[in-house]
Amino acid sequence: MEAALTAGIGTPLSRSAADALNSVDLTALTPGTPAFVGAVERVLTSFFTTRREIVDPLGPVFVDAAEALAQFVVRGGKRTRPGFAWTGWLGAGGDPAGPDAAAVLTACSALELVQACALVHDDIIDSSRTRRGFPTVHIDFEDRHRAAHWPGDGAAYGSAVAILIGDLALAWADDLVHEAGLDPAALARFAPVWARMRTEVLGGQLLDINGEAGGDESVEAALRINRYKTAAYTIERPLHLGAALAGADDDLVAALRVYGTDVGIAFQLRDDLLGVFGDPAVTGKPSGDDLREGKRTVLIAEGLRRADPESAALIRTGLGTDLSDADVDRLRTVLKDLGAVDDVEGRIRDLTHSGLNAIAVSTTTGPAKKLLYDMALAATRRTA
Amino acid sequence: MEAALTAGIGTPLSRSAADALNSVDLTALTPGTPAFVGAVERVLTSFFTTRREIVDPLGPVFVDAAEALAQFVVRGGKRTRPGFAWTGWLGAGGDPAGPDAAAVLTACSALELVQACALVHDDIIDSSRTRRGFPTVHIDFEDRHRAAHWPGDGAAYGSAVAILIGDLALAWADDLVHEAGLDPAALARFAPVWARMRTEVLGGQLLDINGEAGGDESVEAALRINRYKTAAYTIERPLHLGAALAGADDDLVAALRVYGTDVGIAFQLRDDLLGVFGDPAVTGKPSGDDLREGKRTVLIAEGLRRADPESAALIRTGLGTDLSDADVDRLRTVLKDLGAVDDVEGRIRDLTHSGLNAIAVSTTTGPAKKLLYDMALAATRRTA
């Protein structure tokens, strides 16, 4: 074994994912734009290439699994979380023309790997069959089991592989942070926020599962799930991570976190309304989808809180069942008539206002204030 | 929200798990002894206490889940992986009376959290109902679902919670490394080895699942699973992590890794023999348990490689079925007569010899050489 082991000593790994940004002008990046999305994807693609050094010796079965994770990650999304992290860094005075910028954007991109773990595992938990128009990871591997004509339980095999691929994403998220090239002081500021963020999102998911299983149906419980599963994870902690990298003071961090929490919750409340009232032609999801899925949102909790026993029974017995379009319409009318919709619209308005106000009176840099303003309106006034 | 957010800024966390070692004499610790196990458990218990600062704000549902993880981790095991990591550090000249010792033992203890993730997720994958005499985590939460008289699928709920608890363990493993108090240079040496170790164990588990599902039944495939799922993860990389913390040179790292790989594979081969031939009174497991479970070991692969079509069919059709004691005896005789048992015993002998030889000619410190010698014999000559 000696030769192979001696050849494998080479730590640290020979390349950093941050190298992929060498030719990218980081001063021109605006979160949400194709240029920003492209830069994050360069980092991620490059990172997956660096993993080959560890993955390849295990052989083609593991190479295929790692490739499935890479495709899942590179295929997806608007890179919202790296966008907020980058904005937090800019807002706390980070210099996109400076020597740290590539390392910062690389570390911010690691949020997409935490997200990959959350989605892959969530899809197992929710028994979801498709995501972004492709089979979910567990369904993909169930299909491969079938195609190979293996004996045994293909669904169990698919779930097993997807559990491990999600774990791999979570482990690799850390690896990307460590290999980003941050200086030790910046890494030391980043790490405790990163710790809180990961624990909070797992806690938020747990509360969500518990709520759906039969737990607390109060407005407070629904708001707490929003706070940890969505707001903290999508906006508050990403902004905090970026601000920590830039060495922001406590007051600025507090302002960014107020914005992140308030706008994050408002974002989810808008999502809840769209899940019931959204136009299928715009959202791309069936009308009233959340009602059929039985999602326990603030909107539903507020409706139940306001309902007389008869209306409450109508909501409870309808939720999570195969509702007809007429049933969906009836539930919509009930929720409107109870004032639950106006209540949620009011919360969105108030939260957006308080979040924006926290930023307005803070020391956030001017360009980042503008970005945060635009991002808040995009998150809370959207129709899809 | 402002008051709560301002109060929560306090990063870094207010205490380190390493503080738990303040009153422990680290110069007297020998891996495998109750004193060593106790020191690792002090670190872990203290670490779980530090998490309360993040966990408590999410409320009692998450507190209970975190508590379930803590009980699982604190309940378990011989702390084998921290023991090898500590030995690697001692062997590369780490000074247990020096100022870094507590941070090093704390970082080594984080291996137990990676292991918790592996076990919790493995138990879902294998549908195991008990571990260490207690219900597995997914069964525990399935039981809680039933006790709460919730509607819906309790087994799915249990698996969902256990997926998240395993994720939490993996995230917390990193947190413990980061909060151990290592100096930045030591952390930078540790991180790439830590990255390889986690990826390799996930890869090893994937190969194992694939092998059981219907993949490659060759001796080489079984050895590769041993190498990555057991040897690299249990001995090679823990030693490497410890050596990296002590700043070992490449030659010493190579020697420790040869020992870890060879002794680690030998350890698993001994386990495979005990799983078929072990005395139930000593192992605590039913006689021939691995045959009934259908484990694809090197022993089985070697038997199949040597078998004529008739014997091969006997092995293939018997494995993984509800064998009678007479069936088990028949398969044992077949494996012995084919020479597969002697082959595996020969491999154990050769691997133990080559592993010990690598250490003997290395610059490993004297006391660590003695420890590694004892640990190799304990791992490869045991009867349970």
PDB file of N, CA and C in Angstrom, chain A residues 25-110:
ATOM      1  N   ASP A  25     -14.463  40.065 -12.975  1.00  0.00           N
ATOM      2  CA  ASP A  25     -14.449  41.411 -12.392  1.00  0.00           C
ATOM      3  C   ASP A  25     -15.475  41.466 -11.258  1.00  0.00           C
ATOM      4  N   LEU A  26     -15.001  41.377 -10.028  1.00  0.00           N
ATOM      5  CA  LEU A  26     -15.911  41.297  -8.884  1.00  0.00           C
ATOM      6  C   LEU A  26     -16.511  42.652  -8.510  1.00  0.00           C
ATOM      7  N   THR A  27     -15.973  43.716  -9.072  1.00  0.00           N
ATOM      8  CA  THR A  27     -16.515  45.045  -8.724  1.00  0.00           C
ATOM      9  C   THR A  27     -17.844  45.285  -9.420  1.00  0.00           C
ATOM     10  N   ALA A  28     -18.138  44.503 -10.445  1.00  0.00           N
ATOM     11  CA  ALA A  28     -19.351  44.747 -11.239  1.00  0.00           C
ATOM     12  C   ALA A  28     -20.491  43.809 -10.884  1.00  0.00           C
ATOM     13  N   LEU A  29     -20.327  43.020  -9.838  1.00  0.00           N
ATOM     14  CA  LEU A  29     -21.335  41.997  -9.543  1.00  0.00           C
ATOM     15  C   LEU A  29     -22.501  42.544  -8.736  1.00  0.00           C
ATOM     16  N   THR A  30     -23.703  42.327  -9.229  1.00  0.00           N
ATOM     17  CA  THR A  30     -24.903  42.668  -8.484  1.00  0.00           C
ATOM     18  C   THR A  30     -25.709  41.401  -8.231  1.00  0.00           C
ATOM     19  N   PRO A  31     -25.968  41.089  -6.941  1.00  0.00           N
ATOM     20  CA  PRO A  31     -26.738  39.874  -6.652  1.00  0.00           C
ATOM     21  C   PRO A  31     -28.031  39.796  -7.462  1.00  0.00           C
ATOM     22  N   GLY A  32     -28.367  38.603  -7.895  1.00  0.00           N
ATOM     23  CA  GLY A  32     -29.583  38.399  -8.672  1.00  0.00           C
ATOM     24  C   GLY A  32     -29.367  38.498 -10.169  1.00  0.00           C
ATOM     25  N   THR A  33     -28.285  39.126 -10.587  1.00  0.00           N
ATOM     26  CA  THR A  33     -28.026  39.249 -12.026  1.00  0.00           C
ATOM     27  C   THR A  33     -27.327  37.995 -12.555  1.00  0.00           C
ATOM     28  N   PRO A  34     -27.412  37.773 -13.872  1.00  0.00           N
ATOM     29  CA  PRO A  34     -26.729  36.614 -14.449  1.00  0.00           C
ATOM     30  C   PRO A  34     -25.222  36.617 -14.179  1.00  0.00           C
ATOM     31  N   ALA A  35     -24.613  37.793 -14.112  1.00  0.00           N
ATOM     32  CA  ALA A  35     -23.169  37.844 -13.854  1.00  0.00           C
ATOM     33  C   ALA A  35     -22.857  37.296 -12.463  1.00  0.00           C
ATOM     34  N   PHE A  36     -23.687  37.674 -11.491  1.00  0.00           N
ATOM     35  CA  PHE A  36     -23.470  37.185 -10.128  1.00  0.00           C
ATOM     36  C   PHE A  36     -23.698  35.674 -10.057  1.00  0.00           C
ATOM     37  N   VAL A  37     -24.827  35.243 -10.614  1.00  0.00           N
ATOM     38  CA  VAL A  37     -25.147  33.808 -10.631  1.00  0.00           C
ATOM     39  C   VAL A  37     -24.015  33.035 -11.309  1.00  0.00           C
ATOM     40  N   GLY A  38     -23.508  33.585 -12.408  1.00  0.00           N
ATOM     41  CA  GLY A  38     -22.418  32.930 -13.132  1.00  0.00           C
ATOM     42  C   GLY A  38     -21.153  32.823 -12.301  1.00  0.00           C
ATOM     43  N   ALA A  39     -20.845  33.872 -11.531  1.00  0.00           N
ATOM     44  CA  ALA A  39     -19.633  33.843 -10.703  1.00  0.00           C
ATOM     45  C   ALA A  39     -19.749  32.775  -9.617  1.00  0.00           C
ATOM     46  N   VAL A  40     -20.921  32.700  -8.978  1.00  0.00           N
ATOM     47  CA  VAL A  40     -21.126  31.672  -7.941  1.00  0.00           C
ATOM     48  C   VAL A  40     -21.001  30.277  -8.571  1.00  0.00           C
ATOM     49  N   GLU A  41     -21.558  30.124  -9.760  1.00  0.00           N
ATOM     50  CA  GLU A  41     -21.498  28.806 -10.405  1.00  0.00           C
ATOM     51  C   GLU A  41     -20.074  28.433 -10.822  1.00  0.00           C
ATOM     52  N   ARG A  42     -19.276  29.429 -11.168  1.00  0.00           N
ATOM     53  CA  ARG A  42     -17.855  29.143 -11.462  1.00  0.00           C
ATOM     54  C   ARG A  42     -17.169  28.585 -10.224  1.00  0.00           C
ATOM     55  N   VAL A  43     -17.439  29.211  -9.084  1.00  0.00           N
ATOM     56  CA  VAL A  43     -16.831  28.740  -7.834  1.00  0.00           C
ATOM     57  C   VAL A  43     -17.263  27.303  -7.549  1.00  0.00           C
ATOM     58  N   LEU A  44     -18.568  27.057  -7.661  1.00  0.00           N
ATOM     59  CA  LEU A  44     -19.080  25.729  -7.323  1.00  0.00           C
ATOM     60  C   LEU A  44     -18.536  24.658  -8.267  1.00  0.00           C
ATOM     61  N   THR A  45     -18.523  24.967  -9.552  1.00  0.00           N
ATOM     62  CA  THR A  45     -18.003  24.016 -10.533  1.00  0.00           C
ATOM     63  C   THR A  45     -16.535  23.714 -10.262  1.00  0.00           C
ATOM     64  N   SER A  46     -15.802  24.764  -9.984  1.00  0.00           N
ATOM     65  CA  SER A  46     -14.385  24.594  -9.691  1.00  0.00           C
ATOM     66  C   SER A  46     -14.193  23.767  -8.416  1.00  0.00           C
ATOM     67  N   PHE A  47     -15.038  24.029  -7.412  1.00  0.00           N
ATOM     68  CA  PHE A  47     -14.942  23.263  -6.177  1.00  0.00           C
ATOM     69  C   PHE A  47     -15.159  21.771  -6.431  1.00  0.00           C
ATOM     70  N   PHE A  48     -16.178  21.461  -7.220  1.00  0.00           N
ATOM     71  CA  PHE A  48     -16.437  20.045  -7.494  1.00  0.00           C
ATOM     72  C   PHE A  48     -15.234  19.400  -8.199  1.00  0.00           C
ATOM     73  N   THR A  49     -14.571  20.159  -9.048  1.00  0.00           N
ATOM     74  CA  THR A  49     -13.371  19.625  -9.700  1.00  0.00           C
ATOM     75  C   THR A  49     -12.289  19.314  -8.662  1.00  0.00           C
ATOM     76  N   THR A  50     -12.141  20.200  -7.675  1.00  0.00           N
ATOM     77  CA  THR A  50     -11.110  19.944  -6.646  1.00  0.00           C
ATOM     78  C   THR A  50     -11.410  18.677  -5.853  1.00  0.00           C
ATOM     79  N   ARG A  51     -12.684  18.307  -5.709  1.00  0.00           N
ATOM     80  CA  ARG A  51     -13.030  17.100  -4.922  1.00  0.00           C
ATOM     81  C   ARG A  51     -12.581  15.816  -5.610  1.00  0.00           C
ATOM     82  N   ARG A  52     -12.374  15.869  -6.935  1.00  0.00           N
ATOM     83  CA  ARG A  52     -12.017  14.651  -7.660  1.00  0.00           C
ATOM     84  C   ARG A  52     -10.787  13.969  -7.054  1.00  0.00           C
ATOM     85  N   GLU A  53      -9.884  14.798  -6.533  1.00  0.00           N
ATOM     86  CA  GLU A  53      -8.663  14.280  -5.916  1.00  0.00           C
ATOM     87  C   GLU A  53      -8.978  13.319  -4.754  1.00  0.00           C
ATOM     88  N   ILE A  54     -10.092  13.571  -4.061  1.00  0.00           N
ATOM     89  CA  ILE A  54     -10.479  12.695  -2.949  1.00  0.00           C
ATOM     90  C   ILE A  54     -11.439  11.612  -3.417  1.00  0.00           C
ATOM     91  N   VAL A  55     -12.304  11.964  -4.360  1.00  0.00           N
ATOM     92  CA  VAL A  55     -13.387  11.063  -4.764  1.00  0.00           C
ATOM     93  C   VAL A  55     -12.884   9.949  -5.688  1.00  0.00           C
ATOM     94  N   ASP A  56     -12.053  10.297  -6.651  1.00  0.00           N
ATOM     95  CA  ASP A  56     -11.664   9.332  -7.685  1.00  0.00           C
ATOM     96  C   ASP A  56     -11.082   8.015  -7.156  1.00  0.00           C
ATOM     97  N   PRO A  57     -10.219   8.068  -6.107  1.00  0.00           N
ATOM     98  CA  PRO A  57      -9.650   6.797  -5.649  1.00  0.00           C
ATOM     99  C   PRO A  57     -10.698   5.793  -5.163  1.00  0.00           C
ATOM    100  N   LEU A  58     -11.884   6.246  -4.823  1.00  0.00           N
ATOM    101  CA  LEU A  58     -12.918   5.322  -4.346  1.00  0.00           C
ATOM    102  C   LEU A  58     -13.635   4.609  -5.481  1.00  0.00           C
ATOM    103  N   GLY A  59     -13.418   5.046  -6.706  1.00  0.00           N
ATOM    104  CA  GLY A  59     -13.974   4.320  -7.840  1.00  0.00           C
ATOM    105  C   GLY A  59     -15.259   4.918  -8.391  1.00  0.00           C
ATOM    106  N   PRO A  60     -15.747   4.321  -9.502  1.00  0.00           N
ATOM    107  CA  PRO A  60     -16.810   4.939 -10.304  1.00  0.00           C
ATOM    108  C   PRO A  60     -18.158   5.087  -9.590  1.00  0.00           C
ATOM    109  N   VAL A  61     -18.460   4.199  -8.647  1.00  0.00           N
ATOM    110  CA  VAL A  61     -19.750   4.311  -7.957  1.00  0.00           C
ATOM    111  C   VAL A  61     -19.817   5.638  -7.187  1.00  0.00           C
ATOM    112  N   PHE A  62     -18.747   5.967  -6.507  1.00  0.00           N
ATOM    113  CA  PHE A  62     -18.720   7.208  -5.740  1.00  0.00           C
ATOM    114  C   PHE A  62     -18.566   8.415  -6.667  1.00  0.00           C
ATOM    115  N   VAL A  63     -17.805   8.239  -7.732  1.00  0.00           N
ATOM    116  CA  VAL A  63     -17.676   9.330  -8.710  1.00  0.00           C
ATOM    117  C   VAL A  63     -19.060   9.703  -9.256  1.00  0.00           C
ATOM    118  N   ASP A  64     -19.868   8.702  -9.558  1.00  0.00           N
ATOM    119  CA  ASP A  64     -21.221   8.964 -10.075  1.00  0.00           C
ATOM    120  C   ASP A  64     -22.081   9.709  -9.046  1.00  0.00           C
ATOM    121  N   ALA A  65     -21.973   9.317  -7.786  1.00  0.00           N
ATOM    122  CA  ALA A  65     -22.771   9.970  -6.745  1.00  0.00           C
ATOM    123  C   ALA A  65     -22.338  11.430  -6.584  1.00  0.00           C
ATOM    124  N   ALA A  66     -21.032  11.651  -6.592  1.00  0.00           N
ATOM    125  CA  ALA A  66     -20.525  13.017  -6.471  1.00  0.00           C
ATOM    126  C   ALA A  66     -20.953  13.859  -7.674  1.00  0.00           C
ATOM    127  N   GLU A  67     -20.983  13.225  -8.832  1.00  0.00           N
ATOM    128  CA  GLU A  67     -21.413  13.912 -10.052  1.00  0.00           C
ATOM    129  C   GLU A  67     -22.908  14.269  -9.960  1.00  0.00           C
ATOM    130  N   ALA A  68     -23.698  13.381  -9.369  1.00  0.00           N
ATOM    131  CA  ALA A  68     -25.125  13.678  -9.195  1.00  0.00           C
ATOM    132  C   ALA A  68     -25.304  14.896  -8.290  1.00  0.00           C
ATOM    133  N   LEU A  69     -24.491  14.976  -7.241  1.00  0.00           N
ATOM    134  CA  LEU A  69     -24.561  16.150  -6.360  1.00  0.00           C
ATOM    135  C   LEU A  69     -24.146  17.416  -7.115  1.00  0.00           C
ATOM    136  N   ALA A  70     -23.058  17.309  -7.879  1.00  0.00           N
ATOM    137  CA  ALA A  70     -22.581  18.477  -8.629  1.00  0.00           C
ATOM    138  C   ALA A  70     -23.652  18.979  -9.595  1.00  0.00           C
ATOM    139  N   GLN A  71     -24.292  18.052 -10.293  1.00  0.00           N
ATOM    140  CA  GLN A  71     -25.335  18.465 -11.246  1.00  0.00           C
ATOM    141  C   GLN A  71     -26.499  19.128 -10.522  1.00  0.00           C
ATOM    142  N   PHE A  72     -26.866  18.559  -9.390  1.00  0.00           N
ATOM    143  CA  PHE A  72     -27.959  19.125  -8.603  1.00  0.00           C
ATOM    144  C   PHE A  72     -27.637  20.569  -8.204  1.00  0.00           C
ATOM    145  N   VAL A  73     -26.422  20.787  -7.741  1.00  0.00           N
ATOM    146  CA  VAL A  73     -26.041  22.113  -7.238  1.00  0.00           C
ATOM    147  C   VAL A  73     -25.889  23.110  -8.384  1.00  0.00           C
ATOM    148  N   VAL A  74     -25.254  22.675  -9.454  1.00  0.00           N
ATOM    149  CA  VAL A  74     -24.961  23.617 -10.538  1.00  0.00           C
ATOM    150  C   VAL A  74     -26.220  23.963 -11.323  1.00  0.00           C
ATOM    151  N   ARG A  75     -27.185  23.035 -11.292  1.00  0.00           N
ATOM    152  CA  ARG A  75     -28.442  23.240 -12.016  1.00  0.00           C
ATOM    153  C   ARG A  75     -29.282  24.362 -11.407  1.00  0.00           C
ATOM    154  N   GLY A  76     -29.059  24.636 -10.120  1.00  0.00           N
ATOM    155  CA  GLY A  76     -30.147  25.293  -9.412  1.00  0.00           C
ATOM    156  C   GLY A  76     -30.035  26.761  -9.118  1.00  0.00           C
ATOM    157  N   GLY A  77     -31.110  27.436  -9.278  1.00  0.00           N
ATOM    158  CA  GLY A  77     -31.463  28.564  -8.490  1.00  0.00           C
ATOM    159  C   GLY A  77     -30.835  29.921  -8.757  1.00  0.00           C
ATOM    160  N   LYS A  78     -31.282  30.841  -7.956  1.00  0.00           N
ATOM    161  CA  LYS A  78     -30.945  32.256  -8.112  1.00  0.00           C
ATOM    162  C   LYS A  78     -29.777  32.657  -7.235  1.00  0.00           C
ATOM    163  N   ARG A  79     -29.248  31.704  -6.471  1.00  0.00           N
ATOM    164  CA  ARG A  79     -28.096  31.964  -5.592  1.00  0.00           C
ATOM    165  C   ARG A  79     -28.430  33.100  -4.630  1.00  0.00           C
ATOM    166  N   THR A  80     -29.642  33.008  -4.074  1.00  0.00           N
ATOM    167  CA  THR A  80     -30.157  34.036  -3.171  1.00  0.00           C
ATOM    168  C   THR A  80     -29.286  34.216  -1.931  1.00  0.00           C
ATOM    169  N   ARG A  81     -28.900  33.111  -1.311  1.00  0.00           N
ATOM    170  CA  ARG A  81     -28.145  33.201  -0.055  1.00  0.00           C
ATOM    171  C   ARG A  81     -26.741  33.774  -0.262  1.00  0.00           C
ATOM    172  N   PRO A  82     -25.985  33.284  -1.250  1.00  0.00           N
ATOM    173  CA  PRO A  82     -24.716  33.969  -1.526  1.00  0.00           C
ATOM    174  C   PRO A  82     -24.927  35.448  -1.853  1.00  0.00           C
ATOM    175  N   GLY A  83     -26.051  35.760  -2.517  1.00  0.00           N
ATOM    176  CA  GLY A  83     -26.334  37.167  -2.850  1.00  0.00           C
ATOM    177  C   GLY A  83     -26.496  38.029  -1.607  1.00  0.00           C
ATOM    178  N   PHE A  84     -27.221  37.537  -0.625  1.00  0.00           N
ATOM    179  CA  PHE A  84     -27.359  38.315   0.611  1.00  0.00           C
ATOM    180  C   PHE A  84     -26.035  38.382   1.378  1.00  0.00           C
ATOM    181  N   ALA A  85     -25.290  37.285   1.382  1.00  0.00           N
ATOM    182  CA  ALA A  85     -24.009  37.309   2.089  1.00  0.00           C
ATOM    183  C   ALA A  85     -23.058  38.336   1.467  1.00  0.00           C
ATOM    184  N   TRP A  86     -23.020  38.335   0.155  1.00  0.00           N
ATOM    185  CA  TRP A  86     -22.167  39.305  -0.559  1.00  0.00           C
ATOM    186  C   TRP A  86     -22.622  40.733  -0.260  1.00  0.00           C
ATOM    187  N   THR A  87     -23.939  40.931  -0.226  1.00  0.00           N
ATOM    188  CA  THR A  87     -24.480  42.261   0.071  1.00  0.00           C
ATOM    189  C   THR A  87     -24.147  42.681   1.503  1.00  0.00           C
ATOM    190  N   GLY A  88     -24.189  41.729   2.440  1.00  0.00           N
ATOM    191  CA  GLY A  88     -23.805  42.034   3.821  1.00  0.00           C
ATOM    192  C   GLY A  88     -22.352  42.480   3.907  1.00  0.00           C
ATOM    193  N   TRP A  89     -21.530  41.826   3.112  1.00  0.00           N
ATOM    194  CA  TRP A  89     -20.103  42.168   3.101  1.00  0.00           C
ATOM    195  C   TRP A  89     -19.889  43.559   2.496  1.00  0.00           C
ATOM    196  N   LEU A  90     -20.549  43.806   1.362  1.00  0.00           N
ATOM    197  CA  LEU A  90     -20.464  45.144   0.750  1.00  0.00           C
ATOM    198  C   LEU A  90     -21.005  46.209   1.712  1.00  0.00           C
ATOM    199  N   GLY A  91     -22.115  45.881   2.352  1.00  0.00           N
ATOM    200  CA  GLY A  91     -22.770  46.854   3.236  1.00  0.00           C
ATOM    201  C   GLY A  91     -21.940  47.210   4.448  1.00  0.00           C
ATOM    202  N   ALA A  92     -21.043  46.294   4.836  1.00  0.00           N
ATOM    203  CA  ALA A  92     -20.174  46.566   5.982  1.00  0.00           C
ATOM    204  C   ALA A  92     -18.801  47.064   5.527  1.00  0.00           C
ATOM    205  N   GLY A  93     -18.716  47.503   4.275  1.00  0.00           N
ATOM    206  CA  GLY A  93     -17.493  48.142   3.807  1.00  0.00           C
ATOM    207  C   GLY A  93     -16.528  47.231   3.084  1.00  0.00           C
ATOM    208  N   GLY A  94     -16.954  45.988   2.774  1.00  0.00           N
ATOM    209  CA  GLY A  94     -16.080  45.111   1.997  1.00  0.00           C
ATOM    210  C   GLY A  94     -15.770  45.725   0.634  1.00  0.00           C
ATOM    211  N   ASP A  95     -14.535  45.554   0.177  1.00  0.00           N
ATOM    212  CA  ASP A  95     -14.098  46.200  -1.068  1.00  0.00           C
ATOM    213  C   ASP A  95     -13.993  45.158  -2.184  1.00  0.00           C
ATOM    214  N   PRO A  96     -14.928  45.200  -3.149  1.00  0.00           N
ATOM    215  CA  PRO A  96     -14.906  44.186  -4.212  1.00  0.00           C
ATOM    216  C   PRO A  96     -13.685  44.287  -5.118  1.00  0.00           C
ATOM    217  N   ALA A  97     -12.943  45.400  -5.021  1.00  0.00           N
ATOM    218  CA  ALA A  97     -11.698  45.508  -5.788  1.00  0.00           C
ATOM    219  C   ALA A  97     -10.500  45.074  -4.954  1.00  0.00           C
ATOM    220  N   GLY A  98     -10.729  44.743  -3.702  1.00  0.00           N
ATOM    221  CA  GLY A  98      -9.626  44.428  -2.785  1.00  0.00           C
ATOM    222  C   GLY A  98      -9.160  42.991  -2.896  1.00  0.00           C
ATOM    223  N   PRO A  99      -8.089  42.679  -2.172  1.00  0.00           N
ATOM    224  CA  PRO A  99      -7.473  41.352  -2.288  1.00  0.00           C
ATOM    225  C   PRO A  99      -8.301  40.213  -1.663  1.00  0.00           C
ATOM    226  N   ASP A 100      -9.274  40.542  -0.780  1.00  0.00           N
ATOM    227  CA  ASP A 100     -10.039  39.480  -0.119  1.00  0.00           C
ATOM    228  C   ASP A 100     -11.299  39.080  -0.883  1.00  0.00           C
ATOM    229  N   ALA A 101     -11.649  39.841  -1.921  1.00  0.00           N
ATOM    230  CA  ALA A 101     -12.976  39.683  -2.517  1.00  0.00           C
ATOM    231  C   ALA A 101     -13.239  38.270  -3.038  1.00  0.00           C
ATOM    232  N   ALA A 102     -12.259  37.670  -3.699  1.00  0.00           N
ATOM    233  CA  ALA A 102     -12.485  36.335  -4.263  1.00  0.00           C
ATOM    234  C   ALA A 102     -12.711  35.308  -3.152  1.00  0.00           C
ATOM    235  N   ALA A 103     -11.946  35.413  -2.075  1.00  0.00           N
ATOM    236  CA  ALA A 103     -12.128  34.476  -0.954  1.00  0.00           C
ATOM    237  C   ALA A 103     -13.506  34.665  -0.325  1.00  0.00           C
ATOM    238  N   VAL A 104     -13.936  35.913  -0.216  1.00  0.00           N
ATOM    239  CA  VAL A 104     -15.252  36.191   0.380  1.00  0.00           C
ATOM    240  C   VAL A 104     -16.362  35.600  -0.484  1.00  0.00           C
ATOM    241  N   LEU A 105     -16.317  35.835  -1.778  1.00  0.00           N
ATOM    242  CA  LEU A 105     -17.386  35.294  -2.633  1.00  0.00           C
ATOM    243  C   LEU A 105     -17.362  33.760  -2.628  1.00  0.00           C
ATOM    244  N   THR A 106     -16.181  33.194  -2.524  1.00  0.00           N
ATOM    245  CA  THR A 106     -16.066  31.726  -2.451  1.00  0.00           C
ATOM    246  C   THR A 106     -16.724  31.201  -1.180  1.00  0.00           C
ATOM    247  N   ALA A 107     -16.422  31.831  -0.057  1.00  0.00           N
ATOM    248  CA  ALA A 107     -17.043  31.388   1.205  1.00  0.00           C
ATOM    249  C   ALA A 107     -18.559  31.580   1.151  1.00  0.00           C
ATOM    250  N   CYS A 108     -19.011  32.695   0.566  1.00  0.00           N
ATOM    251  CA  CYS A 108     -20.459  32.931   0.438  1.00  0.00           C
ATOM    252  C   CYS A 108     -21.120  31.840  -0.414  1.00  0.00           C
ATOM    253  N   SER A 109     -20.401  31.362  -1.409  1.00  0.00           N
ATOM    254  CA  SER A 109     -20.961  30.342  -2.303  1.00  0.00           C
ATOM    255  C   SER A 109     -21.209  29.025  -1.579  1.00  0.00           C
ATOM    256  N   ALA A 110     -20.514  28.810  -0.468  1.00  0.00           N
ATOM    257  CA  ALA A 110     -20.690  27.569   0.296  1.00  0.00           C
ATOM    258  C   ALA A 110     -22.118  27.437   0.826  1.00  0.00           C
TER     259      ALA A 110
END
